[in-house]
Coordinates of C-alpha atoms and ligand atoms in Angstrom, one line a residue:
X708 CA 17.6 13.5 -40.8
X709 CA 19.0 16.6 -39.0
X710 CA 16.6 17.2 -35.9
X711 CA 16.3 20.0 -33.2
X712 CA 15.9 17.5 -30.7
X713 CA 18.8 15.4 -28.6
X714 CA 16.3 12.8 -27.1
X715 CA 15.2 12.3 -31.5
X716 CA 18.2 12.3 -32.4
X717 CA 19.6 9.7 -29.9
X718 CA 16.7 7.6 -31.2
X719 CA 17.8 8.7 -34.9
X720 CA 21.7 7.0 -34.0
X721 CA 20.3 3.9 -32.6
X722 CA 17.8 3.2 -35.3
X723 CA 20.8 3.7 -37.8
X724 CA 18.9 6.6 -39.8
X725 CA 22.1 8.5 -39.3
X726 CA 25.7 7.9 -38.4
X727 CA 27.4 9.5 -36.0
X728 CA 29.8 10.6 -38.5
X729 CA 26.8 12.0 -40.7
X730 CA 25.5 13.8 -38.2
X731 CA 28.9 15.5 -36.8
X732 CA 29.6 16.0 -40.4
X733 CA 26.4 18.0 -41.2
X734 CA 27.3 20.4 -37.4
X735 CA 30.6 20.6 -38.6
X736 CA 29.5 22.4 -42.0
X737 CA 26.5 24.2 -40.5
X738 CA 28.8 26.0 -37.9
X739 CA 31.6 26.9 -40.8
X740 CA 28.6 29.1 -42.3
X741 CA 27.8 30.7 -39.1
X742 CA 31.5 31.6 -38.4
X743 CA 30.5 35.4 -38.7
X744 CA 28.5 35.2 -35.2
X745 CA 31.6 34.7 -33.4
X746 CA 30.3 31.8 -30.6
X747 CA 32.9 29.4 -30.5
X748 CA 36.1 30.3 -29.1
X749 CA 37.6 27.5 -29.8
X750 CA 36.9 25.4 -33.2
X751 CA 38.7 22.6 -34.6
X752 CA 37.3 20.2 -37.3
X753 CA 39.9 17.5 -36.7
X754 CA 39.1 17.2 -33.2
X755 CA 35.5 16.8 -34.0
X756 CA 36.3 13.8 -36.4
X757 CA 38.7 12.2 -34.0
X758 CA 36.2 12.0 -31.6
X759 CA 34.0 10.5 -34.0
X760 CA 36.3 7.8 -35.2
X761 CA 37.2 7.2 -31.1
X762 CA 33.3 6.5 -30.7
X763 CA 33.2 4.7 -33.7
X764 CA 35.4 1.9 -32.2
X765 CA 33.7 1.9 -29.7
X766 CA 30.8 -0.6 -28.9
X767 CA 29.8 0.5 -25.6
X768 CA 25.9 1.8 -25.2
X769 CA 26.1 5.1 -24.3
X770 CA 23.3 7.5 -23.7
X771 CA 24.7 10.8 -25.8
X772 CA 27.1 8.9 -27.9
X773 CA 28.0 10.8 -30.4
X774 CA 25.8 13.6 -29.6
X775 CA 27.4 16.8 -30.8
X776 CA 27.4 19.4 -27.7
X777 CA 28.7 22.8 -27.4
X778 CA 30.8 23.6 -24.1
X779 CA 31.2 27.2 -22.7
X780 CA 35.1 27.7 -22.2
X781 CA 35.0 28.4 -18.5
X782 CA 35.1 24.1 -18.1
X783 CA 38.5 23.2 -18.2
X784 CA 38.9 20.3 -21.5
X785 CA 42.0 18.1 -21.6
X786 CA 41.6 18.2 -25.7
X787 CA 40.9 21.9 -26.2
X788 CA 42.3 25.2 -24.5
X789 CA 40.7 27.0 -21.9
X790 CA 40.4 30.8 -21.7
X791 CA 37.7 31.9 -19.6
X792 CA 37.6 34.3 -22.9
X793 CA 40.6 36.2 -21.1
X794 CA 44.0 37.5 -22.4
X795 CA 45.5 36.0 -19.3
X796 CA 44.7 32.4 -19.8
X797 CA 44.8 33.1 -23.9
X798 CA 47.0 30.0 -24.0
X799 CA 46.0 28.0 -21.0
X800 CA 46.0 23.7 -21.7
X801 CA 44.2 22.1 -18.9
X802 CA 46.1 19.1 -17.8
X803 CA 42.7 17.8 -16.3
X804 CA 38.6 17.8 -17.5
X805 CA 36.2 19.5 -15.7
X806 CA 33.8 17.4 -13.5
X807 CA 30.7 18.5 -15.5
X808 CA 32.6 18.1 -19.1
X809 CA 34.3 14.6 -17.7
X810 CA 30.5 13.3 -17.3
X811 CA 29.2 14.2 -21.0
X812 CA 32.3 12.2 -22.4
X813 CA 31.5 9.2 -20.3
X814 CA 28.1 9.7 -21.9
X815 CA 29.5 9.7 -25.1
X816 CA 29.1 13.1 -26.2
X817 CA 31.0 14.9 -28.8
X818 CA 32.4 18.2 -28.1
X819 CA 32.2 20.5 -31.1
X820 CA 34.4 23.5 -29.6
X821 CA 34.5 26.2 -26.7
X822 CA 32.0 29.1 -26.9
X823 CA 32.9 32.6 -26.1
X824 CA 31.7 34.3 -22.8
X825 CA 31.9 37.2 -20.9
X826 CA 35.4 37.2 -19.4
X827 CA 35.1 35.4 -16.3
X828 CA 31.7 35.0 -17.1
X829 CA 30.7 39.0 -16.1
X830 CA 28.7 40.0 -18.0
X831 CA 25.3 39.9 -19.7
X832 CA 26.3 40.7 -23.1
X833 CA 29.0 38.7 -23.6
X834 CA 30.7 41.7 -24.7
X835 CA 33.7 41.6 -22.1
X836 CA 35.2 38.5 -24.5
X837 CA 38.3 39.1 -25.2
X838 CA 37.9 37.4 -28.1
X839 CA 34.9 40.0 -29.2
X840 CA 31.1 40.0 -29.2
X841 CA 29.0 37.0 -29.8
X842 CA 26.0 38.1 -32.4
X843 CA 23.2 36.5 -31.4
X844 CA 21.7 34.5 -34.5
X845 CA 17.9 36.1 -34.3
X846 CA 19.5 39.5 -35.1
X847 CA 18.3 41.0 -38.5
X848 CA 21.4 41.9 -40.5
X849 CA 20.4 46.3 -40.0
X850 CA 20.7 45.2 -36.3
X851 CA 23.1 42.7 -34.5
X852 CA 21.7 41.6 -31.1
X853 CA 23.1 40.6 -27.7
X854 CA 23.0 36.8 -27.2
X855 CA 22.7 37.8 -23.7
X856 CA 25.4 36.7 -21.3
X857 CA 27.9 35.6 -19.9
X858 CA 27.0 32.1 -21.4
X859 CA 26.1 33.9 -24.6
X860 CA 28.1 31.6 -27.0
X861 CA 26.5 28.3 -25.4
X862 CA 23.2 29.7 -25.8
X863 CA 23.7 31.4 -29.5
X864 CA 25.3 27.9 -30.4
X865 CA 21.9 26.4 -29.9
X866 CA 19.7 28.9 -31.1
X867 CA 21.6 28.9 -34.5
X868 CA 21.7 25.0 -33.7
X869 CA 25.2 24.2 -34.4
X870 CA 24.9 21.5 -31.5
X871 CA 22.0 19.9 -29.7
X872 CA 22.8 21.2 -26.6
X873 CA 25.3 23.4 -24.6
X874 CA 26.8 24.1 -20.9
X875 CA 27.0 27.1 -19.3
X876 CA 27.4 28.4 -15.4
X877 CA 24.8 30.6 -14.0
X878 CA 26.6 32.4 -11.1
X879 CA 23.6 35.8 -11.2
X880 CA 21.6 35.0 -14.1
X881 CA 24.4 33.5 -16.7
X882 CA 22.3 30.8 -18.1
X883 CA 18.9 32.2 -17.8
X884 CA 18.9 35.3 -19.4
X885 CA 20.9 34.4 -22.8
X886 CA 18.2 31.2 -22.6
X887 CA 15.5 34.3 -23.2
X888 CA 17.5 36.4 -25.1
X889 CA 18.2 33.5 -27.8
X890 CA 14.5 31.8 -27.3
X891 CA 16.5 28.2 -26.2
X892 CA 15.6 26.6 -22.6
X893 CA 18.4 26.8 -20.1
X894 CA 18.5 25.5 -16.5
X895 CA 20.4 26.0 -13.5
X896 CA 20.2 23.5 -11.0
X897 CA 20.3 24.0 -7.0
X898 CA 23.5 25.0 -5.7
X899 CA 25.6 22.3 -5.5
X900 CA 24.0 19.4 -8.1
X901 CA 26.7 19.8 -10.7
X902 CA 30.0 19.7 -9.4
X903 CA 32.4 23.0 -9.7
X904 CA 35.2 21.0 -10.4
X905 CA 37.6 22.7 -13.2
X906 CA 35.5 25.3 -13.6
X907 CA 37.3 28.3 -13.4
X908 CA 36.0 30.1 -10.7
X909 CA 33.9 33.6 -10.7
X910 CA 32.2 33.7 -7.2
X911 CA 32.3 30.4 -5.5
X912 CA 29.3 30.4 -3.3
X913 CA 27.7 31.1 -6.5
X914 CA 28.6 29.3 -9.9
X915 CA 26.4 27.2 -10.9
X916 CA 26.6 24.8 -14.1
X917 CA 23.4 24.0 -16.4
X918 CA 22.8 23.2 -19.4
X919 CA 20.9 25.1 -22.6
X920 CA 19.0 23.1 -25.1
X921 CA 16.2 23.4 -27.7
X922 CA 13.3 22.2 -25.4
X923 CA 12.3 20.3 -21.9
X924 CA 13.0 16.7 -22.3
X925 CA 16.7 17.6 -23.4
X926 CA 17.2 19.7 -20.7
X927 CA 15.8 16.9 -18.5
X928 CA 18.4 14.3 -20.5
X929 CA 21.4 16.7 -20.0
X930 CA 21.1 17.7 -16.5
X931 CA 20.9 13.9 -15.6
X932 CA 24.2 13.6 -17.5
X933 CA 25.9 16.5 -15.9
X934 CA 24.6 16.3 -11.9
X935 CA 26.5 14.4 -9.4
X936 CA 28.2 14.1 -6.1
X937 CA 32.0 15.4 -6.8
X938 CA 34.2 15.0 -3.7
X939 CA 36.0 17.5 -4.9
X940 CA 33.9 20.0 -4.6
X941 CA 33.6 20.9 -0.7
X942 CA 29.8 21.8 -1.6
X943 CA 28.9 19.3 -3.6
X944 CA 25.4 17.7 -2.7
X945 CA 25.4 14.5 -2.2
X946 CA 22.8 13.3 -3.2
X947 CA 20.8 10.4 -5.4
X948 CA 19.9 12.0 -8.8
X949 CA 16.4 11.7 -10.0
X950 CA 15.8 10.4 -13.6
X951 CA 14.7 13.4 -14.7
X952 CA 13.3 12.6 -18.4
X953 CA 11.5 9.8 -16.9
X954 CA 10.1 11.1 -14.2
X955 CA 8.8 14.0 -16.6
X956 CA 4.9 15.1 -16.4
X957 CA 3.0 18.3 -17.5
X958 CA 0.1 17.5 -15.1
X959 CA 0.6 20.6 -12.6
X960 CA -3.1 20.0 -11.4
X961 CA -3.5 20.5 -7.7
X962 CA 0.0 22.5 -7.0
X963 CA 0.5 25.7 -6.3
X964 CA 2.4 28.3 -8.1
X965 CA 3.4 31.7 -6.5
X966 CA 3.8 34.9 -8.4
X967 CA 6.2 36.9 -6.1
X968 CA 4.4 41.0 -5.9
X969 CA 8.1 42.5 -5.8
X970 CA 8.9 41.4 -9.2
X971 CA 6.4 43.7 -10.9
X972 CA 9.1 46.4 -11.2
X973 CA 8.3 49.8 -12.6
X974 CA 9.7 50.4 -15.3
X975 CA 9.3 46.6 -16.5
X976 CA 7.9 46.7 -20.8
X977 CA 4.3 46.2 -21.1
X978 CA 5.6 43.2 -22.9
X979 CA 7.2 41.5 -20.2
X980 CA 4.2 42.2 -18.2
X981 CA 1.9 40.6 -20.4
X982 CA 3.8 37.2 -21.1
X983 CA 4.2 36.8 -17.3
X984 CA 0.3 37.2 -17.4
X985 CA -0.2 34.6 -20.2
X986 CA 2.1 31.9 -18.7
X987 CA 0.4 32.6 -15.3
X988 CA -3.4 32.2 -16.8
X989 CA -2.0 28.8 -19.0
X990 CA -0.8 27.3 -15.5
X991 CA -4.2 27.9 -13.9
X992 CA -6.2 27.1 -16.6
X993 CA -4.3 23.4 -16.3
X994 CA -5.2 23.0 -13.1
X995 CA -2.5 24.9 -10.7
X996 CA -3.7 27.1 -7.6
X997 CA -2.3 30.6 -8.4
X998 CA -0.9 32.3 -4.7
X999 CA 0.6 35.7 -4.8
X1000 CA 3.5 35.3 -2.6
X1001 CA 5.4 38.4 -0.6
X1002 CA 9.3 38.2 -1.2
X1003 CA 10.2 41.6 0.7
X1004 CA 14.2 41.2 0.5
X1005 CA 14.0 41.4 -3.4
X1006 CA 14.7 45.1 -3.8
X1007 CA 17.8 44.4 -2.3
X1008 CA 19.0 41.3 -4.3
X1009 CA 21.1 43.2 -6.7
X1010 CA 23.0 45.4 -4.7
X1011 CA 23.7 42.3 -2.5
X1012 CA 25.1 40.2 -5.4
X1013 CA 27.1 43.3 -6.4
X1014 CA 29.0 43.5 -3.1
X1015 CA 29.3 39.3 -2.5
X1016 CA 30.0 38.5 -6.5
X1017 CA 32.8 40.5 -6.9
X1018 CA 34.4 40.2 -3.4
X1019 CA 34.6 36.3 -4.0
X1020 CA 35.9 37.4 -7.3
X1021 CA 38.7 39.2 -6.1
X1022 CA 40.0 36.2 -4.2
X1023 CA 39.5 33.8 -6.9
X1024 CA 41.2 36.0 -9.4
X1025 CA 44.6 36.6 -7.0
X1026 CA 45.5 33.1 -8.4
X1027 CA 46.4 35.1 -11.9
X1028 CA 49.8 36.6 -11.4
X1029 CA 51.5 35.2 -14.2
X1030 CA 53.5 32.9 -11.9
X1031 CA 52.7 29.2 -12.6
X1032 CA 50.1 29.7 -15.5
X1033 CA 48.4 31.8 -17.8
X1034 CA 50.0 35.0 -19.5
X1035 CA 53.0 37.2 -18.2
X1036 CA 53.8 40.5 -19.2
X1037 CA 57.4 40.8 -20.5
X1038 CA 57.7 44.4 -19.2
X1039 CA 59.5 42.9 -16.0
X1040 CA 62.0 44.7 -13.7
X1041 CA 61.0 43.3 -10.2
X1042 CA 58.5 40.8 -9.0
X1043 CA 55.9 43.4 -8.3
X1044 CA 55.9 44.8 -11.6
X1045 CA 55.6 41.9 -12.9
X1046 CA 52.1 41.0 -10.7
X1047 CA 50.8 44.5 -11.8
X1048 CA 51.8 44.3 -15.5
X1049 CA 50.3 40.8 -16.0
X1050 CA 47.1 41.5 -14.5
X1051 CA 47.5 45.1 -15.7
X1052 CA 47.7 43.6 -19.2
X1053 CA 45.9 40.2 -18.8
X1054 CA 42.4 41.6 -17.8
X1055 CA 39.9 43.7 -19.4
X1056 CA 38.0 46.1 -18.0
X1057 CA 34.9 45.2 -16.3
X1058 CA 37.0 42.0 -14.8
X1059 CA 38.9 44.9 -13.1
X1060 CA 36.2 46.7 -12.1
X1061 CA 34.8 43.6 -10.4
X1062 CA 38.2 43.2 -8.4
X1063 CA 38.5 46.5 -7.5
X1064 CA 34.9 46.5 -6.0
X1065 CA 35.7 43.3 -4.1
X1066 CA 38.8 44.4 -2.9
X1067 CA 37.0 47.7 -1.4
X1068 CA 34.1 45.6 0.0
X1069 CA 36.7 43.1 2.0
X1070 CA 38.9 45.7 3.0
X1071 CA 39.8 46.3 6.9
X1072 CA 37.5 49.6 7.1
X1073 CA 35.0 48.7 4.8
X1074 CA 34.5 44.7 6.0
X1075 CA 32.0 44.9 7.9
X1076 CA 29.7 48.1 6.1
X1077 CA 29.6 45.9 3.2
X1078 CA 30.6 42.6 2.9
X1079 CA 29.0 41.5 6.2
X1080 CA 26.3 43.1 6.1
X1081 CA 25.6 41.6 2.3
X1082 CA 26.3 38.7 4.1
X1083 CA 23.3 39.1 6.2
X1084 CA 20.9 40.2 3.7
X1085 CA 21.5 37.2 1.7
X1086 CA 20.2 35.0 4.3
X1087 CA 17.2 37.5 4.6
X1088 CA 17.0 37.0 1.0
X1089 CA 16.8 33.4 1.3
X1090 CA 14.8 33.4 4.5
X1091 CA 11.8 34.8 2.1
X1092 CA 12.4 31.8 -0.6
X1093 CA 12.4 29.4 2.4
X1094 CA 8.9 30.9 3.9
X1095 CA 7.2 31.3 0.2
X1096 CA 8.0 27.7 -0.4
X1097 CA 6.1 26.6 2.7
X1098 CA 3.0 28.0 0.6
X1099 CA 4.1 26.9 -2.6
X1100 CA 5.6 24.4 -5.0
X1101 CA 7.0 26.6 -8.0
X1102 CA 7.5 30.6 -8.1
X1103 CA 6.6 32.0 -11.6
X1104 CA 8.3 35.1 -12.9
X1105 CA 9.7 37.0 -15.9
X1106 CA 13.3 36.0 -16.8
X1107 CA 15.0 39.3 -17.5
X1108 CA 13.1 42.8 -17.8
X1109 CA 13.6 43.1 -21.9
X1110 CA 14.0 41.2 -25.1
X1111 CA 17.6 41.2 -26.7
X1112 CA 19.5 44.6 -26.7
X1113 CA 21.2 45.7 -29.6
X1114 CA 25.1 44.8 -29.1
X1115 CA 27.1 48.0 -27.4
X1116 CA 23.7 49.3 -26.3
X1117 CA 24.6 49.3 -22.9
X1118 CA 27.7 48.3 -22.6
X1119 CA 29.1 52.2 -21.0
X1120 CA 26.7 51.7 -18.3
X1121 CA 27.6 49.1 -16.2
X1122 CA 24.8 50.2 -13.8
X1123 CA 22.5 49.6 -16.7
X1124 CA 24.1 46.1 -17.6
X1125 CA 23.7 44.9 -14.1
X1126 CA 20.0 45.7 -14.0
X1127 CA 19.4 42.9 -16.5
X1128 CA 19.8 40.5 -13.6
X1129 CA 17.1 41.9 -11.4
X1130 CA 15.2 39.1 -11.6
X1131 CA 17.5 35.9 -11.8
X1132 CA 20.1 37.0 -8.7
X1133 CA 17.6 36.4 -6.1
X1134 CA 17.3 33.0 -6.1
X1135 CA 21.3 32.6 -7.2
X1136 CA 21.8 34.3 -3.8
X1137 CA 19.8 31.6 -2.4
X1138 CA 21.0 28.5 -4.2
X1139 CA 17.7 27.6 -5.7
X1140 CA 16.8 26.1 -9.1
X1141 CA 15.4 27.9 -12.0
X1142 CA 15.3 27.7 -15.5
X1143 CA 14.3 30.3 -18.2
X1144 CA 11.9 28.8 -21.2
X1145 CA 10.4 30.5 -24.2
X1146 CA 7.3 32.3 -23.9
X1147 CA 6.0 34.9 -26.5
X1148 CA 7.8 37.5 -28.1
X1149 CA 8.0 41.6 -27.9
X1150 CA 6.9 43.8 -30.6
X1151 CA 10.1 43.2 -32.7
X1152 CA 9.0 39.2 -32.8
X1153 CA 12.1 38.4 -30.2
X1154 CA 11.6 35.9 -27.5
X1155 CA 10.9 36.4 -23.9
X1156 CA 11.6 34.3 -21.3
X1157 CA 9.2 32.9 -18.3
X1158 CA 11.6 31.8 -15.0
X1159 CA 10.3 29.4 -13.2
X1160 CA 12.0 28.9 -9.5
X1161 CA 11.9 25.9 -7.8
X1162 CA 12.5 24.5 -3.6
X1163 CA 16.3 23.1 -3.4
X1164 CA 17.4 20.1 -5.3
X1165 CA 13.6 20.1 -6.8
X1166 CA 14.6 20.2 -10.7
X1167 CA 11.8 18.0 -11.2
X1168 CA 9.2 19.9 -10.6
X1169 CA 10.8 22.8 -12.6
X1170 CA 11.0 21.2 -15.5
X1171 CA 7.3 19.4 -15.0
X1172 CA 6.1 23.0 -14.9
X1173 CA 7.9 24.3 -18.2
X1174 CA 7.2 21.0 -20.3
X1175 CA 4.1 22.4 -19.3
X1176 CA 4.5 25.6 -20.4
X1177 CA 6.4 24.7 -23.7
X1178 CA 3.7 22.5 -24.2
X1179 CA 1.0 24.9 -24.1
X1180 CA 2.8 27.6 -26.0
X1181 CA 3.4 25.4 -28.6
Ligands
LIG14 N1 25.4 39.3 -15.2 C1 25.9 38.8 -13.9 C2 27.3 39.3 -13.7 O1 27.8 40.0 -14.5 C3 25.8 37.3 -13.8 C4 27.0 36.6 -14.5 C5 26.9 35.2 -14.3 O2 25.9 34.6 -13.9 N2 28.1 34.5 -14.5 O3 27.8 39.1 -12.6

């Protein structure tokens, strides 16, 4: 009875061919066996099953009830710590539910535990954890893999389906490339769809939440669950949310998709190259108008979100001084020592790094050189989205430039680690939509992932265009 489908498996529950309790049951045991992966951060059987009884009494129709999901522990939970996979919040109990977490439970939806991320979610290994690497599942046993990151845990969780779906934030490519490294579909919605409430913060003007499922429709089901107007969250959108799964179509015929020159990088695997060239020949042979679009600002998309990301980060993170939460050293003989010693101690070291850069970037002499002038080339950046879309309706591109890298492959060059977002910051500096599907594998049989980008608060159309890619891979 066990499918890899939410939208089945809702059907499953309300047809009785399973019990909630059943199904929970049959995660429960399926993640015990997979404990060697390392992808939750947070497990607790118990919790699971009180939850399960909790629905049990109750009558209500809800749309996930009882829907076993996976939630990546950067969203504060009331019922389950919160680390942001960081010494410093190692012991941190929310008091409150995240916006985004808050909506699933009204759904119904069962959490079955935290999954681990990079710390802070920086990253794309997830490999900054304190709490250690994830492995991702499609690793042979002479090899483990890289889940990808920083949402690696949410999207190894589904790969090795232990849930039917999983959260994540996408602040430079968080939920797009582990959805290709782990062959699962993850989306992240326009900036400002899914509130940032309880959230812990990376880089404000550009966290993100989405989801990661096993196909389309679910990720069409989920993001409906998870978007929403959130007056506390100053840049919220408010606006009306589209029923996504219903609205749902594969027929692309008659729009136009644009395939961006600047994203044919050198460098880029032969591989890569050639799924971007399959996906593009499947959309025209349905019946889309291929455009090759000019995006000139793209070359300087990564150094841009490595000046803006980590100065935000640096403000965020000032909040950690082992004062009214979180860990505190006990190496104390005044009040600054005991500011350095607990962040001293608390973070690791590429969540350092990232402060030290942003402290730089926003400092007196150095304001304007950098931060401002990233400042400026964002909007350049998103200038070029805004004049592409005007010929347009969906931009097609390769998620990340390789399969899966072998876990500490790269993890001494941060140059080389921040390379694997080349082609997912761009339209995180701009706010836009995207999500990363599976399409075709490399030479070692791991999946690829095919981006598609999407104008602001247009999900639809971004998941019409990979149902119909998923449908024609298929
Ligand atoms: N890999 C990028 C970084 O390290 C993106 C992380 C993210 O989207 N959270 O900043």
């Amino acid at each position: 009875m066990l499918e890899k489908s939410l939208k089945k498996t809702i059907e499953n529950l309300q047809n009785n061919k399973i019990s909630i309790r059943e199904l929970n049951q049959e995660y429960i045991d399926k993640i015990k066996t997979k404990s060697e992966l390392n992808i939750f951060i947070h497990f607790d059987e118990q919790k699971i099953l009180d939850q399960v009884s909790e629905l049990e009494n109750d009558n209500s129709n809800k749309k996930l009830k009882g829907i076993p999901l996976a939630i990546k522990d950067l969203f504060c939970t009331k019922k389950m710590p919160t680390t942001a996979a960081s010494k410093i919040l190692e012991n941190f109990n929310p008091t409150y539910e995240s916006f985004v977490t808050q909506k699933l439970l009204d759904d119904g939806a069962i959490f079955v535990g935290k999954t681990n991320l990079d710390e802070f979610a920086m990253g794309s290994a997830t490999d900054t954890s304190y709490f250690g690497n994830t492995i991702n599942p499609l690793s042979k046993e002479s090899e483990p893999l890289a889940p990808g990151g920083s949402s690696g845990g949410s999207a190894a969780a589904v790969a090795a389906d232990l849930c039917l779906g999983a959260t994540g934030t996408d602040t430079g490519g968080s939920i797009r490339q582990p959805a290709s490294f782990c062959g699962v579909v993850g989306i992240k919605p326009t900036y400002g769809l899914c509130s940032r409430w309880g959230i812990a913060a990376f880089a404000s003007s550009l966290d993100q939440a989405g989801v990661f499922t096993h196909n389309v429709e679910d990720a069409a089901i989920l993001l409906e669950s998870t978007a929403g107007f959130d007056k506390r969250d100053s840049t919220s959108a408010n606006i009306k949310i589209p029923n996504y799964y219903d609205n749902l179509t594969d027929d692309l015929s008659g729009k136009t998709i644009g395939i961006p020159k600047e994203y044919s990088i050198d460098g880029t695997p032969e591989e890569v190259s050639k799924i971007w060239e399959d996906a593009i020949k499947v959309l025209e042979k349905k019946g889309a108008k291929i455009k090759n679009i000019s995006l000139p600002h793209t070359k300087y998309a990564l150094p841009t979100y490595y000046i803006i990301a980590p100065a935000e980060a640096s403000s965020n993170l000032a909040r950690y001084d082992g004062v009214k939460y979180g860990y505190r050293s006990d190496e104390i003989s005044s009040l600054d020592e005991m500011y350095e010693n607990t962040r001293g101690q608390g973070f690791g070291k590429e969540v350092k790094r990232r402060i030290l850069i942003g402290t730089y970037v926003l400092s007196a002499g150095y304001y304007d050189a950098y931060y401002l002038k990233a400042q400026r080339v964002r909007k350049l950046i998103a200038n070029d989205f805004n004049e592409a879309f005007k010929e347009c309706d969906l931009i097609v591109t390769p998620t990340a430039p390789s399969a899966a890298f072998p876990l500490n492959q790269e993890q001494d060059d941060p140059i080389k680690m921040y390379l694997n977002d080349v082609f997912t910051v761009p339209a995180s500096l701009a706010g836009l939509p995207g999500i990363s599907i599976p399409f075709g594998k490399d030479k070692n049989d791991l999946p690829l992932g095919i981006q598609i980008l999407g104008k602001h608060f247009d999900e639809q159309q971004v998941l019409n265009g990979a149902l119909l890619l998923e449908r024609s891979y298929e």
